[in-house]
XYZ file of C-alpha atoms in Angstrom:
572
model
C -19.738 -14.684 -12.382
C -19.145 -18.447 -12.241
C -21.577 -19.867 -9.693
C -20.169 -23.318 -9.264
C -22.448 -24.093 -6.361
C -25.375 -23.998 -8.762
C -23.770 -26.795 -10.769
C -22.481 -28.949 -7.936
C -25.144 -30.313 -5.603
C -23.523 -31.089 -2.255
C -26.732 -32.203 -0.601
C -28.308 -34.543 -3.151
C -28.740 -38.297 -2.603
C -25.538 -39.087 -4.505
C -23.394 -36.492 -2.700
C -22.640 -38.441 0.469
C -19.946 -40.695 -0.958
C -18.106 -37.765 -2.611
C -17.034 -36.067 0.595
C -13.490 -36.746 1.811
C -14.444 -35.216 5.132
C -18.048 -34.552 6.028
C -18.929 -31.055 7.354
C -21.488 -30.740 10.113
C -22.288 -27.052 9.633
C -22.430 -24.666 6.693
C -21.552 -20.940 6.692
C -22.750 -18.423 4.107
C -20.223 -15.636 3.443
C -21.975 -12.618 1.937
C -19.805 -10.634 -0.479
C -20.758 -7.242 -1.847
C -17.540 -5.907 -3.373
C -13.794 -6.518 -3.164
C -13.486 -4.493 0.049
C -16.046 -6.644 1.833
C -14.312 -9.853 0.740
C -10.969 -8.686 2.125
C -12.617 -8.287 5.534
C -14.403 -11.639 5.256
C -11.035 -13.260 4.616
C -9.823 -11.785 7.908
C -12.597 -13.449 9.909
C -13.682 -16.625 8.106
C -10.525 -18.646 8.911
C -11.597 -18.934 12.564
C -14.308 -21.318 11.328
C -13.180 -22.374 7.848
C -10.096 -24.129 9.230
C -12.414 -26.533 11.058
C -13.202 -29.580 8.859
C -16.635 -29.681 10.488
C -17.505 -26.363 8.802
C -18.183 -25.766 5.095
C -18.072 -22.197 3.703
C -20.050 -21.045 0.678
C -20.060 -17.522 -0.755
C -22.870 -15.542 -2.295
C -23.003 -12.032 -3.751
C -25.430 -9.445 -2.413
C -25.606 -7.437 -5.611
C -26.118 -3.704 -5.739
C -22.681 -2.242 -5.044
C -21.476 0.277 -7.620
C -17.967 -1.062 -7.031
C -18.437 -4.755 -7.826
C -15.980 -4.812 -10.748
C -13.266 -7.338 -9.905
C -15.415 -9.256 -7.433
C -15.997 -12.295 -9.654
C -12.271 -12.597 -10.372
C -11.431 -12.281 -6.684
C -13.808 -15.064 -5.662
C -12.523 -17.245 -8.483
C -8.908 -16.617 -7.474
C -9.486 -17.706 -3.880
C -11.268 -20.828 -5.147
C -14.593 -20.034 -3.492
C -17.821 -21.901 -4.123
C -20.368 -19.229 -5.062
C -24.110 -19.745 -4.849
C -26.526 -17.445 -6.675
C -28.124 -14.957 -4.298
C -31.622 -16.245 -4.991
C -30.632 -19.805 -4.173
C -28.687 -18.750 -1.073
C -31.518 -16.741 0.496
C -34.076 -19.464 -0.194
C -31.935 -22.224 1.256
C -32.264 -23.486 4.809
C -28.935 -25.293 4.538
C -26.939 -22.613 6.374
C -26.238 -22.503 10.085
C -24.563 -19.093 10.035
C -24.171 -16.121 7.687
C -21.409 -13.518 7.889
C -21.382 -10.140 6.146
C -18.948 -7.206 6.240
C -21.696 -4.822 5.185
C -25.264 -4.320 6.319
C -28.479 -3.447 4.530
C -32.134 -4.362 4.766
C -31.806 -6.913 1.953
C -29.894 -9.227 4.295
C -33.174 -9.934 6.106
C -33.917 -12.546 3.449
C -31.111 -14.828 4.638
C -32.518 -17.798 6.568
C -29.639 -18.208 8.991
C -28.338 -16.330 12.042
C -26.481 -13.336 10.615
C -23.298 -11.714 11.943
C -22.537 -8.272 10.515
C -19.176 -6.551 10.856
C -17.602 -3.294 9.822
C -15.346 -3.462 6.765
C -13.147 -0.629 8.041
C -11.837 0.806 11.294
C -15.084 0.939 13.233
C -18.227 2.783 12.137
C -17.551 6.384 11.185
C -18.880 7.477 7.791
C -21.942 9.622 7.282
C -23.736 8.186 4.238
C -27.319 9.514 4.213
C -28.166 7.502 1.094
C -27.567 4.328 3.128
C -28.561 5.391 6.626
C -31.619 7.464 5.742
C -30.477 10.314 7.988
C -27.601 12.735 8.376
C -26.397 11.796 11.846
C -26.059 7.990 12.075
C -22.763 6.334 11.217
C -23.080 3.868 8.347
C -23.598 0.399 9.781
C -25.244 1.664 12.974
C -28.454 3.168 11.582
C -32.017 2.019 12.123
C -32.574 2.084 8.357
C -29.836 -0.507 7.760
C -30.233 -2.689 10.832
C -34.003 -3.164 10.988
C -36.898 -4.119 8.761
C -40.445 -3.390 9.903
C -39.185 -3.026 13.441
C -37.272 -6.319 13.471
C -33.505 -6.231 14.005
C -31.846 -8.086 11.123
C -28.471 -9.317 12.469
C -28.301 -11.865 15.252
C -24.945 -10.341 16.177
C -23.748 -6.851 15.312
C -19.974 -6.923 15.726
C -18.451 -3.798 17.244
C -14.757 -3.101 17.579
C -15.055 -1.036 20.784
C -17.669 -0.271 23.476
C -17.627 3.383 22.337
C -19.720 2.351 19.331
C -22.368 0.987 21.662
C -23.193 4.494 22.860
C -23.679 5.781 19.319
C -25.727 2.686 18.458
C -27.971 3.384 21.437
C -28.764 6.796 19.952
C -29.213 5.683 16.338
C -30.848 2.247 16.712
C -31.741 1.352 20.324
C -33.421 -1.894 19.288
C -30.085 -3.302 18.065
C -28.178 -2.704 21.302
C -29.005 -6.130 22.709
C -27.571 -7.752 19.564
C -24.281 -5.836 19.725
C -21.113 -7.672 20.771
C -17.619 -6.185 21.062
C -15.349 -8.443 18.995
C -12.316 -6.187 18.495
C -10.778 -5.368 15.132
C -9.589 -8.460 13.203
C -7.860 -6.332 10.569
C -5.733 -4.461 13.085
C -5.030 -7.649 15.027
C -3.468 -9.069 11.858
C -1.408 -5.894 11.556
C -0.241 -6.240 15.155
C 0.965 -9.821 14.815
C 2.808 -8.869 11.612
C 4.913 -6.105 13.186
C 7.981 -8.358 13.653
C 8.103 -8.728 9.852
C 8.635 -5.010 9.278
C 12.197 -5.353 7.990
C 11.151 -8.004 5.461
C 8.273 -5.825 4.275
C 10.604 -2.852 3.851
C 13.024 -4.886 1.759
C 10.191 -6.007 -0.520
C 9.276 -2.359 -1.069
C 12.848 -1.373 -1.917
C 13.502 0.438 1.365
C 17.231 -0.121 1.832
C 20.395 1.810 2.645
C 18.801 4.060 5.232
C 15.877 5.166 3.089
C 12.581 6.218 4.645
C 9.236 5.045 3.334
C 6.433 7.543 2.759
C 3.085 5.808 2.300
C 0.329 7.814 0.632
C -3.216 6.525 0.775
C -6.504 7.644 -0.678
C -10.057 6.604 -0.033
C -12.619 6.835 -2.812
C -14.850 9.741 -3.755
C -14.579 13.496 -3.820
C -13.049 13.976 -0.361
C -10.131 11.556 -0.625
C -6.446 12.355 -0.986
C -6.346 11.945 -4.758
C -9.517 13.980 -5.218
C -7.794 16.826 -3.375
C -4.319 16.355 -4.878
C -4.140 13.976 -7.829
C -0.549 15.074 -8.501
C 0.628 14.254 -4.972
C 2.193 10.826 -5.758
C 4.063 12.237 -8.767
C 5.225 15.267 -6.783
C 6.477 13.113 -3.929
C 8.664 10.899 -6.115
C 9.963 14.009 -7.907
C 10.671 16.106 -4.810
C 11.996 13.542 -2.333
C 15.629 12.491 -2.954
C 15.621 8.991 -4.441
C 18.520 7.807 -2.269
C 16.775 8.940 0.906
C 13.123 8.027 0.314
C 10.776 5.507 -1.236
C 7.146 6.379 -1.910
C 4.313 3.831 -1.919
C 0.664 4.418 -2.802
C -2.397 2.652 -1.389
C -5.705 3.179 -3.172
C -9.058 2.087 -1.781
C -10.384 -0.840 -3.845
C -13.362 1.291 -4.853
C -10.983 3.596 -6.749
C -9.561 0.624 -8.638
C -12.969 -0.788 -9.497
C -14.810 2.413 -10.322
C -12.131 3.887 -12.591
C -10.868 0.362 -13.536
C -7.275 -0.895 -13.124
C -6.251 0.114 -16.653
C -7.189 3.744 -16.036
C -5.574 3.804 -12.589
C -2.246 2.639 -13.989
C -2.476 5.026 -16.937
C -3.081 8.051 -14.700
C -0.184 7.053 -12.437
C 2.215 6.043 -15.235
C 4.606 8.989 -14.826
C 4.862 8.466 -11.076
C 5.352 4.716 -11.519
C 8.155 5.315 -14.019
C 9.774 7.628 -11.470
C 9.854 4.943 -8.782
C 6.414 4.980 -7.138
C 5.395 1.644 -5.578
C 1.702 0.916 -6.141
C 0.036 -1.595 -3.828
C -2.630 -3.856 -5.377
C -6.267 -3.498 -4.304
C -6.697 -6.791 -2.452
C -3.713 -7.058 -0.128
C -0.347 -5.467 0.596
C -1.599 -2.219 2.075
C -1.240 -3.451 5.645
C 2.334 -4.568 5.052
C 3.069 -1.132 3.582
C 1.665 0.593 6.675
C 3.828 -1.590 8.889
C 6.853 -0.686 6.753
C 6.054 3.045 6.682
C 8.008 5.857 8.295
C 5.420 8.516 7.384
C 1.773 8.221 6.317
C -0.061 10.816 4.218
C -3.791 10.356 3.804
C -7.375 11.302 4.487
C -10.413 10.168 6.490
C -10.218 6.544 5.365
C -9.411 3.592 7.588
C -5.877 3.294 6.204
C -4.841 6.625 7.719
C -6.544 5.670 10.979
C -4.601 2.418 11.160
C -1.387 4.281 10.297
C -1.911 6.673 13.195
C -2.772 3.719 15.447
C 0.590 2.190 14.494
C 2.187 5.388 15.791
C 3.384 6.439 12.361
C 3.700 10.211 11.845
C 0.573 10.995 9.825
C -0.272 13.991 7.634
C -3.771 14.882 6.468
C -3.803 15.765 2.759
C -7.536 16.226 2.154
C -8.994 19.444 3.584
C -12.592 18.245 3.183
C -12.051 14.862 4.799
C -14.059 15.539 7.960
C -17.254 16.367 6.065
C -18.103 12.680 5.546
C -17.272 11.539 9.077
C -19.409 11.389 12.217
C -17.898 14.201 14.322
C -18.608 12.206 17.473
C -16.600 9.200 16.304
C -12.927 8.566 17.124
C -12.103 9.078 13.454
C -13.680 12.527 13.661
C -11.508 13.294 16.688
C -8.399 12.021 14.897
C -9.033 14.244 11.883
C -9.184 17.255 14.182
C -5.876 16.241 15.783
C -3.801 15.351 12.718
C -1.439 17.949 11.237
C -2.436 19.016 7.737
C -0.453 19.353 4.545
C -0.662 22.961 3.398
C -1.461 23.676 -0.271
C 1.752 24.206 -2.212
C 3.936 23.269 0.764
C 7.391 21.908 0.002
C 6.829 18.177 0.355
C 10.239 17.275 1.709
C 9.882 19.987 4.339
C 6.393 18.717 5.198
C 7.581 15.122 5.600
C 10.501 16.169 7.765
C 8.246 18.499 9.753
C 5.769 15.774 10.683
C 8.576 13.366 11.586
C 10.306 15.925 13.792
C 7.078 16.956 15.541
C 5.824 13.430 16.172
C 5.854 12.114 19.713
C 5.293 8.404 20.449
C 1.764 7.622 21.540
C 0.489 10.970 20.314
C -2.836 9.597 19.042
C -3.157 6.431 21.123
C -5.934 7.809 23.319
C -8.030 8.495 20.209
C -7.322 5.364 18.166
C -7.713 3.199 21.255
C -11.398 4.207 21.345
C -11.933 2.250 18.115
C -9.476 -0.629 18.447
C -10.861 -2.465 21.444
C -10.047 -5.950 22.742
C -6.541 -5.905 21.213
C -5.392 -9.329 20.081
C -8.711 -10.930 21.023
C -10.769 -10.690 17.825
C -10.178 -14.263 16.640
C -11.181 -15.704 20.006
C -14.226 -13.454 20.383
C -15.475 -13.996 16.845
C -15.029 -17.745 17.033
C -17.007 -17.823 20.252
C -19.932 -16.038 18.585
C -19.752 -18.064 15.378
C -19.819 -21.406 17.176
C -22.509 -20.293 19.590
C -24.773 -19.413 16.672
C -23.891 -22.645 14.833
C -24.539 -24.626 18.025
C -21.254 -26.411 17.609
C -18.543 -26.929 20.261
C -15.482 -24.801 19.624
C -12.259 -26.547 18.587
C -9.821 -27.205 21.390
C -7.040 -25.429 19.502
C -6.310 -21.740 19.956
C -8.035 -19.272 17.635
C -5.096 -17.891 15.687
C -4.586 -14.449 14.171
C -2.604 -14.901 10.982
C 0.069 -12.400 9.876
C -0.411 -10.521 6.629
C 1.592 -11.596 3.566
C 4.581 -9.747 2.166
C 3.649 -6.874 -0.155
C 3.718 -7.307 -3.926
C 3.935 -3.719 -5.136
C 4.140 -2.808 -8.791
C 6.191 -0.045 -10.323
C 6.980 1.163 -13.825
C 10.210 1.405 -15.754
C 13.119 2.469 -13.592
C 13.897 6.199 -13.562
C 16.037 7.008 -16.597
C 16.901 10.592 -15.776
C 17.719 12.427 -12.566
C 18.291 15.950 -11.438
C 21.396 15.745 -9.281
C 22.278 18.186 -6.535
C 25.957 17.849 -5.583
C 27.736 19.387 -2.611
C 31.523 19.048 -2.918
C 33.905 19.599 -0.052
C 37.552 19.304 -1.055
C 40.217 18.051 1.343
C 43.724 19.411 0.687
C 45.410 16.574 2.626
C 47.220 13.516 1.274
C 44.187 11.230 1.579
C 40.962 11.297 -0.417
C 40.429 14.445 -2.450
C 37.265 15.269 -0.558
C 33.637 14.318 -0.111
C 30.735 14.823 -2.481
C 27.196 14.514 -1.160
C 24.648 13.724 -3.850
C 20.885 14.049 -3.900
C 19.067 12.583 -6.911
C 15.545 13.513 -7.945
C 13.846 11.314 -10.564
C 12.652 13.128 -13.674
C 9.637 11.551 -15.348
C 9.698 10.890 -19.108
C 7.180 13.686 -19.711
C 8.930 16.277 -17.540
C 11.883 18.435 -18.429
C 12.805 19.362 -14.894
C 11.432 19.982 -11.443
C 10.045 23.309 -10.272
C 12.122 24.569 -7.392
C 15.098 22.336 -8.183
C 18.201 23.240 -6.155
C 20.381 25.890 -7.834
C 23.231 24.240 -9.673
C 21.512 20.869 -10.008
C 22.415 19.082 -13.234
C 20.589 16.540 -15.364
C 21.937 12.997 -15.611
C 20.351 10.713 -18.205
C 20.749 7.002 -18.813
C 21.379 5.713 -22.315
C 17.782 4.524 -22.735
C 16.247 7.857 -21.690
C 14.058 9.765 -24.102
C 15.633 12.025 -26.710
C 14.468 15.108 -24.826
C 16.578 14.189 -21.821
C 19.507 12.846 -23.839
C 19.799 16.130 -25.718
C 19.474 18.236 -22.583
C 21.805 16.393 -20.243
C 25.471 17.261 -19.610
C 26.007 13.753 -18.194
C 25.076 10.570 -20.067
C 25.548 7.046 -18.782
C 25.265 3.529 -20.158
C 25.103 1.395 -17.023
C 24.781 -2.007 -18.707
C 28.228 -3.678 -18.686
C 26.972 -6.409 -21.029
C 25.888 -4.066 -23.816
C 26.946 -5.253 -27.263
C 28.534 -2.039 -28.543
C 32.093 -1.672 -27.147
C 32.356 1.012 -24.482
C 34.883 3.199 -26.350
C 32.794 3.183 -29.505
C 29.612 4.003 -27.592
C 31.330 6.954 -25.917
C 32.534 8.304 -29.277
C 29.082 8.019 -30.824
C 27.322 9.493 -27.810
C 29.501 12.593 -27.645
C 29.125 13.070 -31.403
C 25.340 12.665 -31.345
C 24.737 14.846 -28.273
C 26.869 18.008 -28.397
C 25.464 19.182 -25.070
C 26.992 16.222 -23.262
C 30.093 17.149 -21.256
C 30.818 13.771 -19.662
C 29.776 10.328 -20.883
C 30.326 7.040 -19.119
C 29.963 3.341 -19.898
C 30.033 0.571 -17.309
C 32.756 -2.047 -17.861
C 31.709 -4.273 -14.967
C 30.114 -3.854 -11.544
C 32.985 -1.690 -10.239
C 34.553 0.040 -13.240
C 33.427 2.820 -15.549
C 35.088 4.177 -18.658
C 34.506 7.934 -18.885
C 35.136 10.380 -21.674
C 35.012 14.143 -21.389
C 33.743 16.330 -24.214
C 37.305 17.631 -24.707
C 38.481 14.082 -25.467
C 40.051 13.193 -22.128
C 39.459 9.566 -21.202
C 39.260 8.428 -17.591
C 38.867 5.093 -15.899
C 37.215 4.777 -12.510
C 37.025 2.111 -9.850
C 34.381 2.503 -7.148
C 33.764 0.715 -3.862
C 31.008 0.933 -1.319
C 31.951 1.489 2.271
C 30.027 -1.647 3.222
C 31.538 -3.702 0.407
C 30.126 -4.270 -3.043
C 29.771 -1.737 -5.834
C 28.542 1.829 -5.993
C 25.732 2.441 -8.448
C 27.305 3.719 -11.713
C 25.033 6.777 -11.748
C 26.474 7.872 -8.400
C 30.023 7.349 -9.662
C 29.687 9.465 -12.790
C 27.721 12.135 -10.904
C 30.504 12.393 -8.319
C 33.225 12.716 -10.980
C 31.227 15.331 -12.880
C 30.698 17.334 -9.684
C 34.488 17.393 -9.294
C 35.324 18.249 -12.898
C 32.723 20.987 -13.369
C 34.496 23.081 -10.733
C 37.580 23.064 -12.947
C 39.452 20.576 -10.794
C 41.871 18.203 -12.540
C 41.038 14.492 -12.741
C 44.502 13.721 -11.366
C 43.225 15.009 -8.034
C 41.063 11.899 -7.736
C 43.819 9.295 -7.917
C 43.631 8.953 -4.104
C 39.869 8.719 -4.207
C 36.756 10.808 -3.633
C 34.289 9.923 -0.910
C 30.695 9.681 -2.150
C 27.564 9.955 -0.028
C 23.968 9.605 -1.191
C 21.387 9.029 1.502
C 22.594 6.051 3.522
C 24.984 4.912 0.777
C 28.677 5.669 1.134
C 31.660 4.689 -0.963
C 34.789 5.878 -2.727
C 35.672 6.566 -6.357
C 39.230 6.332 -7.703
C 40.172 7.814 -11.088
C 43.249 6.949 -13.118
C 45.097 9.772 -14.914
C 43.992 10.528 -18.484
C 45.774 8.706 -21.289
C 48.737 10.276 -22.957
């Protein structure tokens, strides 16, 4: 890890003339892993924005999940002092840590410790030294030889004070309710929900299902590693988007390469994967449904009044049963093993009532909107520095930068056709598309009569098994007519092939040689996706209906997308 502070002496006799502005106080930010830094970045701005305050980081080594920490600190441009230098120095007026352990006693500055999640809830006997204290509130972590280590123990709600009184009475006088800075940032970001949804591809009436997993053997992925892949395969692509949030400890124990490799099929089928540092809060704000476990992400989702499903049956085993998180786990509806996922998502949405869990989550998220003010008050009191006259601001979270894989190149399509014998449009076809991953041949439990539609760049397995093939690139070099001839010759199982001519027109050719030309429009203006156009025409033709019946148009519906397809009579 680059420790630039060791190379740049800010206090030496020649340092004075190098400052552009001269700080009056210095804060030591104690990092332990990526998770702890994300919480520090929520709270440090209340002091770091003050030119009178200088912030230096150090790393309290010992976390099993410290992979990625050096890169994170380098990316934010932090000055990092070696731990040994930091704990020996008397240059600091305040230290802030989002974790607590007896090793912090060595810091020679008033120490503020905070939770790095939604309150204090986990039972971690290896850290607490007992089986009943919540991590962060135990005597083993908070004291050394009878002396309380932090000058201020930040609590998010007075409820935690009662549990602290049982687990470490000596620390009660150091406890201060400062609210939840993470959730305050979520709150002030709520007006940006529409922008967040657009960044995650949630358009045209789609709903966003956000899956999250904490680390270890009781998290969502430990219980159901296939859940993200199943969700993108079983939820209609025109009605849903699926995003995945993984605890940073998953990323940095298994390593990012392995995480992406394990999720590759789901990513290629449309899964949105949020990065480990930021983006998860924006995804929660954007969500319509949350599926998760005992981690803080699910707690915050429920606090946002999002319908929330519990996917990990063993989640409660690692949680203090007397904590609000323990109460929430007992109240959340659970995902049954083998349950149809679309039915489960629709079930939890239909059963949800606004404010259902507010009484529980409110017992963790105290002093709403006040965390910046309360934390700044404590920081400046300990630094013995007058507070700035400006308001302590809570900053909104940034827009999400989710990653995904290659676009889906094959779909199972379920088509419901209703013909209209009148003089207007020939009828209405309602389409539901289910992405098929490159390694899968189909989907268990696919609707009867569903057909496979493959794009030109799909794998040979899908090209050979699909009755409908589409080249949706209108700028492809091979002329459309030639591509259609070659495709039908190379893939005898193909019954209808199509090539895009521009954003509105497709040239289609049936296996019997009939050639059709289509023009499609969206009801809201613009163009219908070519895959929807060819799927609609195939749904009409496979019932033995003549293409001439579509000269007055066929209405197409897929999720929130609506449009019309017009077909010219075959040549000759």
